[in-house]
Amino acid sequence: MKDRREAIVLKAIELYIVNGYNNVSITDLQAALNMGRGTLYYYFKDKDELFQEVVLEYLIKPKQRALDKMKDTDTVPDMIEIMLSYLDNLREFRDQIANMSLNTSNVLVILYSAYSRFPDLYKKAHRMYASEYNHWVQSIRNSIR
């Protein structure tokens, strides 16, 4: 069951990258997945829930996992290593998407759509980026010492 849910999420992000969130319907997802409407609704109550899952699972949670590895004693080289690990995770995600060129522009469009439509996602991401900034500042201070 988890594999099918993951397949839905991966196909959804492919369509969002190509067409944008607003231009992808449940019917489009059904056709792309060769799946019935009822099956989609079994996993996600609506298009908005699916979109939020895509953003959380592939764009916010990986960054949060990287931030969770950061410590107050980290130096700049430690932070670079953590961020490179995060980028490796993004590369693995990109490789799961068939025939797609995932780039910063695509991701920013998806994030803009998500943050403008779902304020809670924006607040979560804002806290996450503020935390990352503070870790970088602390790591620079640690490196200077």
CSV table of C-alpha atoms in Angstrom, one decimal:
chain,number,residue,atom,x,y,z
A,1,MET,CA,0.0,0.0,0.0
A,2,LYS,CA,2.9,2.4,0.8
A,3,ASP,CA,4.3,1.7,-2.7
A,4,ARG,CA,1.1,2.8,-4.4
A,5,ARG,CA,0.8,5.9,-2.3
A,6,GLU,CA,4.5,6.8,-3.1
A,7,ALA,CA,3.8,6.2,-6.8
A,8,ILE,CA,0.9,8.6,-6.7
A,9,VAL,CA,3.0,11.3,-5.0
A,10,LEU,CA,5.9,10.8,-7.5
A,11,LYS,CA,3.6,11.0,-10.5
A,12,ALA,CA,1.9,14.1,-9.0
A,13,ILE,CA,5.2,16.0,-8.6
A,14,GLU,CA,6.1,15.1,-12.2
A,15,LEU,CA,2.9,16.6,-13.4
A,16,TYR,CA,3.2,19.6,-11.1
A,17,ILE,CA,6.7,20.3,-12.5
A,18,VAL,CA,5.5,20.1,-16.1
A,19,ASN,CA,2.1,21.8,-15.8
A,20,GLY,CA,2.0,23.6,-12.5
A,21,TYR,CA,-0.3,22.7,-9.6
A,22,ASN,CA,-3.3,24.7,-10.8
A,23,ASN,CA,-3.2,22.9,-14.2
A,24,VAL,CA,-3.2,19.4,-12.8
A,25,SER,CA,-6.6,17.8,-12.1
A,26,ILE,CA,-7.5,14.6,-10.4
A,27,THR,CA,-8.5,13.4,-13.9
A,28,ASP,CA,-5.0,14.1,-15.2
A,29,LEU,CA,-3.6,12.1,-12.3
A,30,GLN,CA,-5.9,9.2,-13.0
A,31,ALA,CA,-4.9,9.1,-16.6
A,32,ALA,CA,-1.2,9.4,-15.9
A,33,LEU,CA,-1.4,6.6,-13.2
A,34,ASN,CA,-3.9,4.5,-15.1
A,35,MET,CA,-5.9,4.5,-11.8
A,36,GLY,CA,-9.5,4.9,-10.8
A,37,ARG,CA,-10.7,8.0,-9.1
A,38,GLY,CA,-11.8,6.0,-6.1
A,39,THR,CA,-8.3,4.6,-5.6
A,40,LEU,CA,-6.8,8.1,-5.6
A,41,TYR,CA,-9.4,9.2,-3.1
A,42,TYR,CA,-8.6,6.2,-1.0
A,43,TYR,CA,-5.1,7.6,-0.5
A,44,PHE,CA,-5.8,11.3,-0.5
A,45,LYS,CA,-9.0,13.1,0.3
A,46,ASP,CA,-8.5,15.7,-2.4
A,47,LYS,CA,-6.0,17.4,-4.7
A,48,ASP,CA,-4.9,19.9,-2.0
A,49,GLU,CA,-4.0,17.1,0.4
A,50,LEU,CA,-1.9,15.4,-2.3
A,51,PHE,CA,-0.2,18.6,-3.1
A,52,GLN,CA,0.7,19.2,0.5
A,53,GLU,CA,2.0,15.7,0.8
A,54,VAL,CA,4.3,16.3,-2.2
A,55,VAL,CA,5.7,19.5,-0.8
A,56,LEU,CA,6.2,18.0,2.7
A,57,GLU,CA,7.6,14.7,1.6
A,58,TYR,CA,10.0,15.8,-1.1
A,59,LEU,CA,10.8,19.5,-0.4
A,60,ILE,CA,10.4,20.2,3.3
A,61,LYS,CA,11.1,17.0,5.2
A,62,PRO,CA,14.5,16.3,3.5
A,63,LYS,CA,15.7,19.8,4.5
A,64,GLN,CA,14.3,19.3,8.1
A,65,ARG,CA,16.2,16.0,8.4
A,66,ALA,CA,19.4,17.8,7.5
A,67,LEU,CA,18.7,20.5,10.1
A,68,ASP,CA,18.0,17.8,12.7
A,69,LYS,CA,21.6,16.6,12.2
A,70,MET,CA,23.0,20.0,13.0
A,71,LYS,CA,24.5,20.7,16.5
A,72,ASP,CA,25.4,23.9,18.3
A,73,THR,CA,29.1,22.9,18.2
A,74,ASP,CA,29.2,22.4,14.4
A,75,THR,CA,31.8,24.4,12.4
A,76,VAL,CA,31.5,25.5,8.8
A,77,PRO,CA,33.0,22.3,7.4
A,78,ASP,CA,30.4,20.3,9.4
A,79,MET,CA,27.6,22.4,8.0
A,80,ILE,CA,28.9,21.9,4.5
A,81,GLU,CA,29.0,18.2,5.0
A,82,ILE,CA,25.4,18.1,6.3
A,83,MET,CA,24.2,20.3,3.4
A,84,LEU,CA,26.0,18.1,0.8
A,85,SER,CA,24.2,15.1,2.3
A,86,TYR,CA,20.9,17.0,1.9
A,87,LEU,CA,21.8,17.7,-1.7
A,88,ASP,CA,22.6,14.0,-2.3
A,89,ASN,CA,19.1,13.2,-1.0
A,90,LEU,CA,17.6,15.7,-3.4
A,91,ARG,CA,19.6,14.0,-6.2
A,92,GLU,CA,18.2,10.6,-5.3
A,93,PHE,CA,14.7,12.1,-5.4
A,94,ARG,CA,15.3,13.7,-8.8
A,95,ASP,CA,16.5,10.3,-10.1
A,96,GLN,CA,13.2,8.8,-9.0
A,97,ILE,CA,11.3,11.1,-11.4
A,98,ALA,CA,11.2,9.6,-14.8
A,99,ASN,CA,12.4,11.8,-17.7
A,100,MET,CA,12.3,15.0,-15.8
A,101,SER,CA,14.7,17.8,-15.4
A,102,LEU,CA,14.1,19.0,-11.8
A,103,ASN,CA,15.8,22.3,-11.3
A,104,THR,CA,15.7,25.2,-8.9
A,105,SER,CA,13.2,27.1,-11.1
A,106,ASN,CA,10.7,24.1,-11.0
A,107,VAL,CA,11.1,23.8,-7.3
A,108,LEU,CA,10.6,27.5,-6.6
A,109,VAL,CA,7.4,27.5,-8.6
A,110,ILE,CA,6.0,24.6,-6.7
A,111,LEU,CA,7.1,26.1,-3.4
A,112,TYR,CA,5.5,29.5,-4.3
A,113,SER,CA,2.2,27.7,-5.1
A,114,ALA,CA,2.3,25.8,-1.9
A,115,TYR,CA,3.2,28.7,0.4
A,116,SER,CA,0.7,31.1,-1.2
A,117,ARG,CA,-2.1,28.5,-1.0
A,118,PHE,CA,-1.3,26.9,2.4
A,119,PRO,CA,-0.1,29.4,5.0
A,120,ASP,CA,0.8,26.6,7.5
A,121,LEU,CA,3.3,25.2,5.0
A,122,TYR,CA,4.8,28.6,4.7
A,123,LYS,CA,5.1,29.1,8.4
A,124,LYS,CA,6.7,25.6,8.8
A,125,ALA,CA,9.2,26.4,6.0
A,126,HIS,CA,9.9,29.9,7.4
A,127,ARG,CA,10.8,28.5,10.8
A,128,MET,CA,13.0,25.9,9.1
A,129,TYR,CA,14.9,28.4,7.1
A,130,ALA,CA,15.3,30.7,10.1
A,131,SER,CA,16.7,27.7,12.0
A,132,GLU,CA,19.1,27.0,9.2
A,133,TYR,CA,20.3,30.6,9.1
A,134,ASN,CA,21.0,30.5,12.9
A,135,HIS,CA,22.9,27.3,12.6
A,136,TRP,CA,25.1,28.8,9.9
A,137,VAL,CA,25.8,31.9,12.0
A,138,GLN,CA,26.7,29.7,15.0
A,139,SER,CA,28.9,27.5,12.8
A,140,ILE,CA,30.8,30.5,11.5
A,141,ARG,CA,31.3,31.7,15.1
A,142,ASN,CA,32.5,28.2,16.1
A,143,SER,CA,34.9,28.2,13.1
A,144,ILE,CA,36.3,31.6,14.0
A,145,ARG,CA,37.1,30.4,17.6
